Each structure stands twice: as structure tokens, then as C-alpha cells.
Tab-separated table of C-alpha atoms and ligand atoms in Angstrom:
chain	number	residue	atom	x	y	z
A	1	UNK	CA	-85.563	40.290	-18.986
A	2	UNK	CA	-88.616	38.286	-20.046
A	3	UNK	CA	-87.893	38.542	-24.188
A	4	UNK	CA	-90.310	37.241	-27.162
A	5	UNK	CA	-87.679	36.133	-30.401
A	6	UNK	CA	-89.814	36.333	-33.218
A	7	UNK	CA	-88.702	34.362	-35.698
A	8	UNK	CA	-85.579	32.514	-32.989
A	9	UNK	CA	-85.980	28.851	-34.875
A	10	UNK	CA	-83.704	30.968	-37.802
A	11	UNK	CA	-80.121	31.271	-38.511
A	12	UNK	CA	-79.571	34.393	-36.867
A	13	UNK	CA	-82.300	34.002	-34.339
A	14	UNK	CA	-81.521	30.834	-33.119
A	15	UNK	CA	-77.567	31.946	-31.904
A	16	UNK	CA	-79.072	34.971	-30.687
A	17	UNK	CA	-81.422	32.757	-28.503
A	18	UNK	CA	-78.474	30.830	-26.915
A	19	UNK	CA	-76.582	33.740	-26.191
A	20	UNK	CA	-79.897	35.338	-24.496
A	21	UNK	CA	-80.206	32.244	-22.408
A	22	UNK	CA	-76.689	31.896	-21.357
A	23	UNK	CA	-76.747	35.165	-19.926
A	24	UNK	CA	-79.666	34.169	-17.493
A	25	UNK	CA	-82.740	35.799	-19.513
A	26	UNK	CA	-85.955	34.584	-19.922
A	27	UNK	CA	-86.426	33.541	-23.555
A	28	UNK	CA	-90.106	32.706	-25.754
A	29	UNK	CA	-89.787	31.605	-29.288
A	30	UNK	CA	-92.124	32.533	-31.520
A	31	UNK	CA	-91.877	30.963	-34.754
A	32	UNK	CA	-94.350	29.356	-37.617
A	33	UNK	CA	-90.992	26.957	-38.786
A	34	UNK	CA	-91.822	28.086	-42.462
A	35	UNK	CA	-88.065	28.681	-42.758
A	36	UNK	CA	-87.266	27.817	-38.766
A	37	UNK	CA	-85.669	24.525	-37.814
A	38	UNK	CA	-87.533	23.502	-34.145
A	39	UNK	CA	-84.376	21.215	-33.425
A	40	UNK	CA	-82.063	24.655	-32.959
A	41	UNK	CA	-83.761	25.836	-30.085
A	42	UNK	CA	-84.939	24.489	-26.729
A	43	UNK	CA	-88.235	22.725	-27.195
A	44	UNK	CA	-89.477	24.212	-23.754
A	45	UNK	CA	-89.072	27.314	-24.918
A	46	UNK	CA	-91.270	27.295	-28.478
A	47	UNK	CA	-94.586	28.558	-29.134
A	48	UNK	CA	-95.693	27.727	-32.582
A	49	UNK	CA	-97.433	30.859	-34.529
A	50	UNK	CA	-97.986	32.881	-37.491
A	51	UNK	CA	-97.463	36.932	-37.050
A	52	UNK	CA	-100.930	37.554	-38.449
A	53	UNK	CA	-102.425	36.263	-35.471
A	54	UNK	CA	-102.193	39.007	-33.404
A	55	UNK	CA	-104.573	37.368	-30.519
A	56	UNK	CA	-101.973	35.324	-30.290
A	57	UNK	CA	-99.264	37.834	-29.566
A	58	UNK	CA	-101.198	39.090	-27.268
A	59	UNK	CA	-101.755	36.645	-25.644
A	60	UNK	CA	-98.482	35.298	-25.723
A	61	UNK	CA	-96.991	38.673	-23.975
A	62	UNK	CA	-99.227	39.208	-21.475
A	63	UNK	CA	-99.259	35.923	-20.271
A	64	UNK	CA	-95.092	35.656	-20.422
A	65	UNK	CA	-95.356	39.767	-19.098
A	66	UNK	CA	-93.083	39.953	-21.987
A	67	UNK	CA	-90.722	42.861	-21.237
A	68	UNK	CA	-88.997	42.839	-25.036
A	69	UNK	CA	-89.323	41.605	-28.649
A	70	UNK	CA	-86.481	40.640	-30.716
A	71	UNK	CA	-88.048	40.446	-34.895
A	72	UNK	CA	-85.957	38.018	-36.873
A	73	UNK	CA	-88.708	36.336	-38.646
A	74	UNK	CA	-88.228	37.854	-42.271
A	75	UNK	CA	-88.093	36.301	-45.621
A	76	UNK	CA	-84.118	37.315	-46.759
A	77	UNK	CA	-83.568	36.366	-50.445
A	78	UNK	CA	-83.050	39.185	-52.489
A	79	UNK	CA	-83.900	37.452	-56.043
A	80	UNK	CA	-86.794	35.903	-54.456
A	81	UNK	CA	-88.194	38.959	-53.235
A	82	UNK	CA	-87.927	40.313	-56.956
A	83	UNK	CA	-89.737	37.258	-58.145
A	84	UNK	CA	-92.799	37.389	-55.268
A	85	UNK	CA	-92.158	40.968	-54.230
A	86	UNK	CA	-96.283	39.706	-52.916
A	87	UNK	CA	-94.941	37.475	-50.301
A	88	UNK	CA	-92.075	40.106	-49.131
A	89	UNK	CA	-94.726	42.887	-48.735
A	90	UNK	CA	-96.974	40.258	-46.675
A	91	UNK	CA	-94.283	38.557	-44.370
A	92	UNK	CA	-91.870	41.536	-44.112
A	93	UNK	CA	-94.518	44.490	-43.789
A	94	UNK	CA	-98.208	43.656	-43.189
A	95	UNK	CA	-97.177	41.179	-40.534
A	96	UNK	CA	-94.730	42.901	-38.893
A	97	UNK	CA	-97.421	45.634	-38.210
A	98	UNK	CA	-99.698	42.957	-36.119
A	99	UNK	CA	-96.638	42.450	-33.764
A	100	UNK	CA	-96.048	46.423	-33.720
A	101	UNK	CA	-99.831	46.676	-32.808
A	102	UNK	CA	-99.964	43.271	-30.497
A	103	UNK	CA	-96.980	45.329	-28.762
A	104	UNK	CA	-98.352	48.328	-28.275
A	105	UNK	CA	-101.678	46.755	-26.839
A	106	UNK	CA	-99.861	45.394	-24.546
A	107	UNK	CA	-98.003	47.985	-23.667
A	108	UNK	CA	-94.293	46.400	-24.634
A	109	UNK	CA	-92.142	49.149	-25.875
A	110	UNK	CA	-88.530	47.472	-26.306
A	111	UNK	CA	-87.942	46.164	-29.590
A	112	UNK	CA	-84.673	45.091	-31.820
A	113	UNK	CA	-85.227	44.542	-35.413
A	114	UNK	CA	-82.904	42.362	-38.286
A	115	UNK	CA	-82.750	45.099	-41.107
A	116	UNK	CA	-80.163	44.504	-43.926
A	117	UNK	CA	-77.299	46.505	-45.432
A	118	UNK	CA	-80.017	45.814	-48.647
A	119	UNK	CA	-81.362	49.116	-47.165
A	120	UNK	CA	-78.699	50.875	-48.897
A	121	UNK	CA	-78.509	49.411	-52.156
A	122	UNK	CA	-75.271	50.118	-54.099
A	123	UNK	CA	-73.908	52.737	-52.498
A	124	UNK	CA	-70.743	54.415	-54.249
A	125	UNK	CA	-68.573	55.433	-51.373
A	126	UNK	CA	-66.977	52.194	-49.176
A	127	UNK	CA	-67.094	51.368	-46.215
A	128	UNK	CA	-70.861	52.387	-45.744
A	129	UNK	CA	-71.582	54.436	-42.685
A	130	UNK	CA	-75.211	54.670	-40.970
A	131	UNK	CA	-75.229	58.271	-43.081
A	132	UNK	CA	-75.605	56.594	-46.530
A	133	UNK	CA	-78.885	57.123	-48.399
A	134	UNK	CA	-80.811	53.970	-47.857
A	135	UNK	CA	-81.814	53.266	-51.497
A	136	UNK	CA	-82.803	49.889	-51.886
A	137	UNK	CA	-82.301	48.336	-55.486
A	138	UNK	CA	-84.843	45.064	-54.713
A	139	UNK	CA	-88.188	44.519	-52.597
A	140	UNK	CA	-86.096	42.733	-50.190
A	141	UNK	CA	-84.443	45.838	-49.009
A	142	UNK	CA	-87.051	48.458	-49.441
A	143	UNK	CA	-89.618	46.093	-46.961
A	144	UNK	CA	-86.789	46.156	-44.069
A	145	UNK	CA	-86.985	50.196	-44.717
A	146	UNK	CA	-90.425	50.908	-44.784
A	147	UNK	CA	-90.305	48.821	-41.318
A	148	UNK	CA	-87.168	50.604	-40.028
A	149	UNK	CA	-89.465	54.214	-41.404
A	150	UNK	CA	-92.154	53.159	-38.876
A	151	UNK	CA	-90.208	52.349	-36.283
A	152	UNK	CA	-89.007	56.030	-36.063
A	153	UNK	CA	-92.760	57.086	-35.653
A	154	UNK	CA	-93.465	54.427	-33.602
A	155	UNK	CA	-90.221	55.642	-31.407
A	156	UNK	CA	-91.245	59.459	-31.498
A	157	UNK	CA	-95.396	59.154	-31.296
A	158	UNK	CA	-95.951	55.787	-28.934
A	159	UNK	CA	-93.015	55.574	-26.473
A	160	UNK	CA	-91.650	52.505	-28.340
A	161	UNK	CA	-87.350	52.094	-28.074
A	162	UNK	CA	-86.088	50.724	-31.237
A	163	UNK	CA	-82.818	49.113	-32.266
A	164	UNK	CA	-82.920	48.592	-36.024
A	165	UNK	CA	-79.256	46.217	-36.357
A	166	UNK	CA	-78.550	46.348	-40.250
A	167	UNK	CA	-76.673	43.313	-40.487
A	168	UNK	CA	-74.031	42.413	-43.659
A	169	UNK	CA	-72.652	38.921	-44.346
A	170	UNK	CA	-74.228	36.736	-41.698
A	171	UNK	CA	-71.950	33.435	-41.309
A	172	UNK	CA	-70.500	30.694	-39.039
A	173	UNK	CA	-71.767	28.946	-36.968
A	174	UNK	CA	-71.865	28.346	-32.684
A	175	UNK	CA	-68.288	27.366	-31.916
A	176	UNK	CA	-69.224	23.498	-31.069
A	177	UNK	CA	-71.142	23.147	-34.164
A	178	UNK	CA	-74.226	22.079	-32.653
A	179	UNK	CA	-76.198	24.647	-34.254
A	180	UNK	CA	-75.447	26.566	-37.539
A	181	UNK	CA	-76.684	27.770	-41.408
A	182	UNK	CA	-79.328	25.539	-42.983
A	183	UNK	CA	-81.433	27.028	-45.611
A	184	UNK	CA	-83.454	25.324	-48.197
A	185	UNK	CA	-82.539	25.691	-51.308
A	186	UNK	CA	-79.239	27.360	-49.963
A	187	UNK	CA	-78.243	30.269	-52.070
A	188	UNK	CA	-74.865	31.742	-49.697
A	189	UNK	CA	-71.702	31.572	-50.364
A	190	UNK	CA	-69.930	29.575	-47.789
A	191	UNK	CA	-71.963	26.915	-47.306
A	192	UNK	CA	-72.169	26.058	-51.390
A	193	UNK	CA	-68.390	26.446	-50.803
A	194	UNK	CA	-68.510	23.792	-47.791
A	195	UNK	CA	-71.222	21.478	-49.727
A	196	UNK	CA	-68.568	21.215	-52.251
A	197	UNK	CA	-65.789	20.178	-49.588
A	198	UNK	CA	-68.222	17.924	-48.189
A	199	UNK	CA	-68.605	16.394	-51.792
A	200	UNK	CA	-72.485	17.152	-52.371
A	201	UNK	CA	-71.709	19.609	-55.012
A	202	UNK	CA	-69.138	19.237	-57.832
A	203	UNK	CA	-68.286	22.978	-57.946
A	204	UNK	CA	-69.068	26.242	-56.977
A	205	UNK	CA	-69.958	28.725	-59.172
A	206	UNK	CA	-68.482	32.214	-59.413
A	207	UNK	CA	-71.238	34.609	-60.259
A	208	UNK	CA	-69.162	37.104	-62.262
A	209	UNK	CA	-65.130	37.699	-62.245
A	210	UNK	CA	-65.216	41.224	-64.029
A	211	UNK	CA	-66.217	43.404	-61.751
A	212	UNK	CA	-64.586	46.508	-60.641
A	213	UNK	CA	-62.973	45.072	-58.027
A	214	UNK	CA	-58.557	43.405	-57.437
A	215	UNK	CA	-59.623	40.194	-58.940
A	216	UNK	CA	-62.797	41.039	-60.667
A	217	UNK	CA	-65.132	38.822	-57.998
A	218	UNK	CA	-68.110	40.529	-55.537
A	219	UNK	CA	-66.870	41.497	-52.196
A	220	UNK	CA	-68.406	41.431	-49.033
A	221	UNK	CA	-68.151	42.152	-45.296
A	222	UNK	CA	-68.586	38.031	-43.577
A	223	UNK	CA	-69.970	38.932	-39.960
A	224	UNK	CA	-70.033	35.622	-37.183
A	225	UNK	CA	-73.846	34.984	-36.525
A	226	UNK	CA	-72.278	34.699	-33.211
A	227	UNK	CA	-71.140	38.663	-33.541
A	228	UNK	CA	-74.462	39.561	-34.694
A	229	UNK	CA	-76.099	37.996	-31.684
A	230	UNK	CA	-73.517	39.964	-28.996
A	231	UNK	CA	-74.820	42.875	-30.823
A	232	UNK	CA	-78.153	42.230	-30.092
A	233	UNK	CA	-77.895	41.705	-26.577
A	234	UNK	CA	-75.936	45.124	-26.436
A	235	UNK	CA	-78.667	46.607	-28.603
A	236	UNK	CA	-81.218	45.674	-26.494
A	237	UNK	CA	-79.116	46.935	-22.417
A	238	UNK	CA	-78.958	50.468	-24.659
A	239	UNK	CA	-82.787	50.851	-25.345
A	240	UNK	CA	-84.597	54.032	-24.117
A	241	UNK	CA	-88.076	54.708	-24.310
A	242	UNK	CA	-88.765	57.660	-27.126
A	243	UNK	CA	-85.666	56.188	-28.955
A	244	UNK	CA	-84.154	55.028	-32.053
A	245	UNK	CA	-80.875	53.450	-32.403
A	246	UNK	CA	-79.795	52.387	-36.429
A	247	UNK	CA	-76.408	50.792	-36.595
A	248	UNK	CA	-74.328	48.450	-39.030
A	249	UNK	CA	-72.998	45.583	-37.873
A	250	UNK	CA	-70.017	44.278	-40.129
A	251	UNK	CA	-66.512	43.611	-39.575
A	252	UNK	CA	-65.311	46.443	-41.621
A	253	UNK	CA	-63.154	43.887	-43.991
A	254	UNK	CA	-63.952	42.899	-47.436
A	255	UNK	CA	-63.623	39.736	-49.062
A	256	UNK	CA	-64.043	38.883	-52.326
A	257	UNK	CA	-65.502	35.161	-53.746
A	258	UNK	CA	-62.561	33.919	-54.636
A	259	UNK	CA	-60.660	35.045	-51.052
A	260	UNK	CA	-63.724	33.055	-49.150
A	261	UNK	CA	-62.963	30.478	-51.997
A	262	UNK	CA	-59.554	29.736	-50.450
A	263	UNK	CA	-60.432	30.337	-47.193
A	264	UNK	CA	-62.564	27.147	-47.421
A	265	UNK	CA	-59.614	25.525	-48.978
A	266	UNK	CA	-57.107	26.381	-46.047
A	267	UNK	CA	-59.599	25.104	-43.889
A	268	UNK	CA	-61.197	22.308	-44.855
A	269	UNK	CA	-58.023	20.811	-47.244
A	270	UNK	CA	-59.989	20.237	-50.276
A	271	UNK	CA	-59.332	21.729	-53.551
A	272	UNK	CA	-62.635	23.105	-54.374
A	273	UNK	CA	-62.858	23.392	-57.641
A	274	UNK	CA	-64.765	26.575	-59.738
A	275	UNK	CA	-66.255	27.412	-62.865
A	276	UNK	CA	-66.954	30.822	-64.088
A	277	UNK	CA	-70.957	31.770	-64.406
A	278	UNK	CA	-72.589	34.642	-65.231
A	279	UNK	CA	-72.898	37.423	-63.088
A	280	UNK	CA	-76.480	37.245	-60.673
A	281	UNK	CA	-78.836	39.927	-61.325
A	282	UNK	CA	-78.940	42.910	-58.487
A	283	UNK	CA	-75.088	41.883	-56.818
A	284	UNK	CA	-73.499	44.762	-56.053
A	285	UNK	CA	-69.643	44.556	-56.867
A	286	UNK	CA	-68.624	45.633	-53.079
A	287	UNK	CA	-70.549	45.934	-49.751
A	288	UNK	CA	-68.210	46.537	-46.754
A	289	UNK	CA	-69.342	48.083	-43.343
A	290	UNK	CA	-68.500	50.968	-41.028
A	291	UNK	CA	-69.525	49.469	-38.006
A	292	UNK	CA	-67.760	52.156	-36.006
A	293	UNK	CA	-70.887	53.606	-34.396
A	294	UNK	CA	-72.103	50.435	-33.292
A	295	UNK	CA	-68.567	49.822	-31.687
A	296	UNK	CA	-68.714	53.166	-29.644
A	297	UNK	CA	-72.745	53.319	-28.788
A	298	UNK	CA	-72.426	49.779	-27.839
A	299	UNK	CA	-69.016	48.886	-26.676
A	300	UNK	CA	-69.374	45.959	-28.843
A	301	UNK	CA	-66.613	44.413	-31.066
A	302	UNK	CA	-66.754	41.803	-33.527
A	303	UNK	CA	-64.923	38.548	-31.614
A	304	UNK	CA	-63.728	36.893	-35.097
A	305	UNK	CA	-62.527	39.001	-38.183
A	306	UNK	CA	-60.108	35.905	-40.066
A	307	UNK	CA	-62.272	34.360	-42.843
A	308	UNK	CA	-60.659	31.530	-42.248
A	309	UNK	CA	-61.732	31.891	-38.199
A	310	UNK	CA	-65.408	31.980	-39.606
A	311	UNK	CA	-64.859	29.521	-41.916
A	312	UNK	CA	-63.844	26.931	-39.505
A	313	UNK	CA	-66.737	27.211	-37.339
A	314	UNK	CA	-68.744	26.603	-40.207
A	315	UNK	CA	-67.090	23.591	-41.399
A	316	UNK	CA	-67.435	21.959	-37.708
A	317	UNK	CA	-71.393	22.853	-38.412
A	318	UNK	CA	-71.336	21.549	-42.125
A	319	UNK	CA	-69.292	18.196	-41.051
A	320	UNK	CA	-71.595	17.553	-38.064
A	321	UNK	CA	-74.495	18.240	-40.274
A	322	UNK	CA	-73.742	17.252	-43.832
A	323	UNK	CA	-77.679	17.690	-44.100
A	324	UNK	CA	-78.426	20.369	-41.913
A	325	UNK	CA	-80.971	20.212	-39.261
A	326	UNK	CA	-82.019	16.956	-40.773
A	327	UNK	CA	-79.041	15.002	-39.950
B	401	LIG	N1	-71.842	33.794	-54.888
B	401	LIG	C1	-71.206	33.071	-55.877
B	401	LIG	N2	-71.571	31.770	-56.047
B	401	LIG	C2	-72.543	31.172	-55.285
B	401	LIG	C3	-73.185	31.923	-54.279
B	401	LIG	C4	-72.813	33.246	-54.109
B	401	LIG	O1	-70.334	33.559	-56.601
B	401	LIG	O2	-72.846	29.986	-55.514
B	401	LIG	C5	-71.439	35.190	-54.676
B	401	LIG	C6	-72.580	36.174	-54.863
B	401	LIG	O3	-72.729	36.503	-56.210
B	401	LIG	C7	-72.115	37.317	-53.985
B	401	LIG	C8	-71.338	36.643	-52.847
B	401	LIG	O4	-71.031	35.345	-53.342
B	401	LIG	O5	-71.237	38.139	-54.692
B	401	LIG	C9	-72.129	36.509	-51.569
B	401	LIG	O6	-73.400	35.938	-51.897
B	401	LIG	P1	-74.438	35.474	-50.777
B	401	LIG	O7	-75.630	34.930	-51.494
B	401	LIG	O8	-73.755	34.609	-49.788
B	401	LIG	O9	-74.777	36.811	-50.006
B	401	LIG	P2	-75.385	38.195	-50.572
B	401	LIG	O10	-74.288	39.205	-50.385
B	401	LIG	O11	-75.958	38.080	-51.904
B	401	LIG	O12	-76.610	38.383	-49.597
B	401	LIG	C10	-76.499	38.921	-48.316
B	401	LIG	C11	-77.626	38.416	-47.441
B	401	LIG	C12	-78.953	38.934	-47.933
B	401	LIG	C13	-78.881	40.430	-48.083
B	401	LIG	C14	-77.744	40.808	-48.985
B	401	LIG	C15	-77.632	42.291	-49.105
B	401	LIG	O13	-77.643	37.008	-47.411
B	401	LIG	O14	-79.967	38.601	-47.001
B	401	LIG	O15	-76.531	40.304	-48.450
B	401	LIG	O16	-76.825	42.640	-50.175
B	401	LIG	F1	-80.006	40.915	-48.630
């Protein structure tokens, strides 16, 4: 297939973009490197752009004859979005609605979309099925699900075959640790846990040790980026015109801080020190996935479920790239 990433110079994006490639399709990159690093794709394959400009897009597809569109170009920071809910609205909503509309000028009807287990907000029951109320707690969330909303009447009233891939813990990195996590300011987990194997950060902090959970630290369900890509390629073989598929894509296992804490430790032989911080605003104690439907509608398994398995592959990225992309 002839497929338009949106967003591919990203974390997510850009293993998803590999994977496309390596399995002999035809691959455009659209990205406006706001957050995008042009050294993690193929420079042959980028087209610089901003999502407003839907001439572009339009251009851009029927030129390619663009036969899919893959959406990964989404701000993702949940206390940023509460701090410029503005710029969410803009970049998450407004402009995904030019590519919807560039799309369906064109006539291009297959689409996957990133959405976020931030859909759901905190549910109370674990693991969290597709069947859980979305009721997101921050802007972040609530943007993905007024696009995921659309999608189903885009689906039912123009034709359009959706894939809407709510994704938990992205992490890892490609398994030679050429390309990998590299946001800026970085805000996750593991690769503040890395930095401070790495010796560019004295610490890590633990946002919060009494919460309701064994040892009073968040939990969450660490997917490989890797993972998340196979399931986008799956996503995307399943698509039917008139069509809406919504799935979660985690590993079904929890881990709390301090468990990804040692993880790094095992791996990477440094002590890594903590210290005990406040809890952050809007982190819900435990987020784990049922990712069973995805697993039976399409035949897709997560390849690595050890911490310490996604761990490593981070650490070959981290010690490769002690400054990211910029190394
Ligand atoms: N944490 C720390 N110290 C740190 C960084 C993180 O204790 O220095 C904790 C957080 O409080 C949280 C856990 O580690 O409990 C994981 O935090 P991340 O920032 O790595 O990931 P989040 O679960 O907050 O965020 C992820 C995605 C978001 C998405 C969100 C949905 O990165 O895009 O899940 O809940 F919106």
C-alpha cells in the first residue's frame, strides 16, 4: 500500500514507519518536526508540513495516490494539555479535521489513529476493556475522543474505515538502538530512570508512594513502541470500508514506579538512586489493559512483556544516544 504517516518523525511514528517499510510498503512522512526528529526516518521519504494546510494534503495524496493515512502527529502531555488546553484543541482537533477533509476530497478512506488509554480517565474496575466509559479527566484525553467520536460518523456517513489504537505505556526502543524515545523536556518514566544511569540526572523522583496500590507507587501497563507498531500494521490489513475498529493495545501487566525502578537497575547495573516527591496532579494510581480484543480481531500479540526486556532495548537507545537525536 501507498501510506501517508502523519506525524512518522515521532516516537511512535517513526518505529511504525520502519516496520511499514520493511514489509515492502510504500511510505510518505508527513511531519512539521515541531516535536519530530528528521534524523529517525529516511530523508527520501519526508515531506515537511503543517496539518492546517490542507492544499497540501491534497496535494500530497493525490500526487503519492495515497491509498492510507496513519495520524500520529498529536501533542501527548497530559499536564501540558491542562496548562494550554488552546494548543490541544488546535493540534489535536481543528487540525486533525483538515486531514479528515483533505481525505475525503480525495477520496482516501483508510485511516488508523493514536488515541490514548487517557480516553478513559480513572476507571475503577482493572484491567480496562474497550467497554469502559471513556471519561477523560484532562484535555489531553477528551481531544483524542472527540476525534475517535467523529471518526464513527465519518465511518457510518462517508465510507471512511477507521482503526482508533488506544495505546498505554509506549516504551523501548528498535532492537539495535538506532532509533528510540527523545522528547524535549522528557517527562516519562524510563528514560528519567535511564538519564539517571547514564549520570545526567542525580535521581529520579517518585511522584507519590501512598497510593492504593502493593507498594503505594502508580502502576502502569509498559507496551514496546515496537508492539504498538505490529499493531498498526494489523490494524490497518483489517480495515473495511463503513467500519470502525477501537482496541487497546497494552500488555495486560502492571508495573508500578518502583518495579520499572529496578528493572533499570537489573539492567543497566547502576544503583539509581530515589527521593520521594509529591504526588503529580491527574495520575491515576493504576492503568492496566485488556488488550484481549485486539489479540483476537487482529491476531496480534505483544512480542516483549519482561520490563526488564523493554528496558534493555531502551538502554541500547539511551547509551547510543546519551542526547537523543542530537548525538
Ligand atoms: N513518574 C515518576 N517520576 C518521574 C516520571 C514519572 O514517579 O520522574 C511516574 C508517574 O507519576 C506515573 C508513571 O511514572 O505514575 C508513568 O509516568 P509517565 O509520565 O511515563 O507516563 P503516564 O502514565 O503519565 O503517561 C502516559 C502517556 C501519556 C498518556 C497517559 C495516559 O505518556 O501520553 O499515559 O494516562 F496520556
Amino acid at each position: 500500500m501507498k501510506i501517508l504517516v502523519v506525524g512518522g518523525a515521532g516516537y511512535v511514528g517513526s518505529h511504525t514507519v520502519r516496520l511499514l517499510q520493511s514489509q515492502g510498503h510504500e511510505v510518505w512522512v508527513f511531519d512539521n518536526f515541531s516535536r519530530g526528529h528528521r534524523e529517525s526516518v529516511p530523508s527520501r521519504c519526508l515531506i515537511e508540513g503543517n496539518l492546517t494546510d490542507r492544499a497540501l494534503l491534497i496535494e500530497v495524496m493525490r500526487d503519492k495516490e495515497i491509498d492510507a493515512v496513519m495520524h500520529f502527529a498529536a501533542f501527548a502531555l497530559v499536564g501540558e494539555s491542562v496548562q494550554h488546553p488552546a494548543m490541544y484543541y488546535q493540534n489535536n482537533v481543528s487540525a486533525t479535521f483538515e486531514l479528515l477533509e483533505a481525505m475525503r476530497s480525495v477520496g482516501v478512506w483508510r485511516f488508523v489513529f493514536s488515541s490514548t488509554t487517557a480516553t478513559y480517565g480513572q476507571p475503577e474496575k482493572m484491567p480496562i476493556s474497550e467497554d469502559t466509559p471513556q471519561n477523560p479527566i484532562n484535555p489531553y484525553g477528551f481531544t483524542k475522543l472527540v476525534v475517535e467520536r467523529a471518526l464513527e460518523d465519518y465511518a457510518h456517513a462517508y465510507g471512511f474505515g477507521v482503526a482508533a489504537l488506544r495505546y498505554f505505556n509506549a516504551s523501548g526502543a528498535a532492537a539495535d538502538g538506532t532509533i528510540g524515545e527523545d522528547h524535549d523536556p522528557e517527562s516519562h518514566l524510563i528514560p528519567i530512570v535511564l538519564q539517571v544511569a547514564l549520570g545526567q540526572r542525580p535521581n529520579v523522583s517518585i511522584f507519590g508512594n501512598d497510593y492504593p496500590t502493593p507498594d503505594g507507587t502508580c502502576i502502569r501497563d509498559y507496551i514496546h513502541v515496537d508492539d504498538l507498531a505490529s499493531a498498526h500494521l494489523a490494524a490497518l490489513m483489517k480495515l473495511q470500508p463503513n467500519s470502525v475498529l477501537q482496541m487497546n493495545l497494552g500488555t495486560g501487566v502492571g508495573h508500578s514506579v518502583l518495579q520499572v525502578v529496578e528493572a533499570c537497575r537489573k539492567v543497566t547495573g547502576h544503583p539509581i538512586p530515589t527521593v520521594d516527591a509529591p504526588r503529580r496532579e491527574g495520575d491515576p494510581a493504576c492503568l492496566i489493559a485488556d488488550s484481549t480484543k485486539a489479540q483476537r480481531e487482529l491476531q496480534w500479540k505483544p512480542k516483549y512483556v519482561a520490563i526488564e526486556d523493554i528496558v534493555s532495548t531502551a538502554w541500547k537507545w539511551h547509551q547510543s544516544h546519551p542526547r537523543g537525536y542530537a548525538s
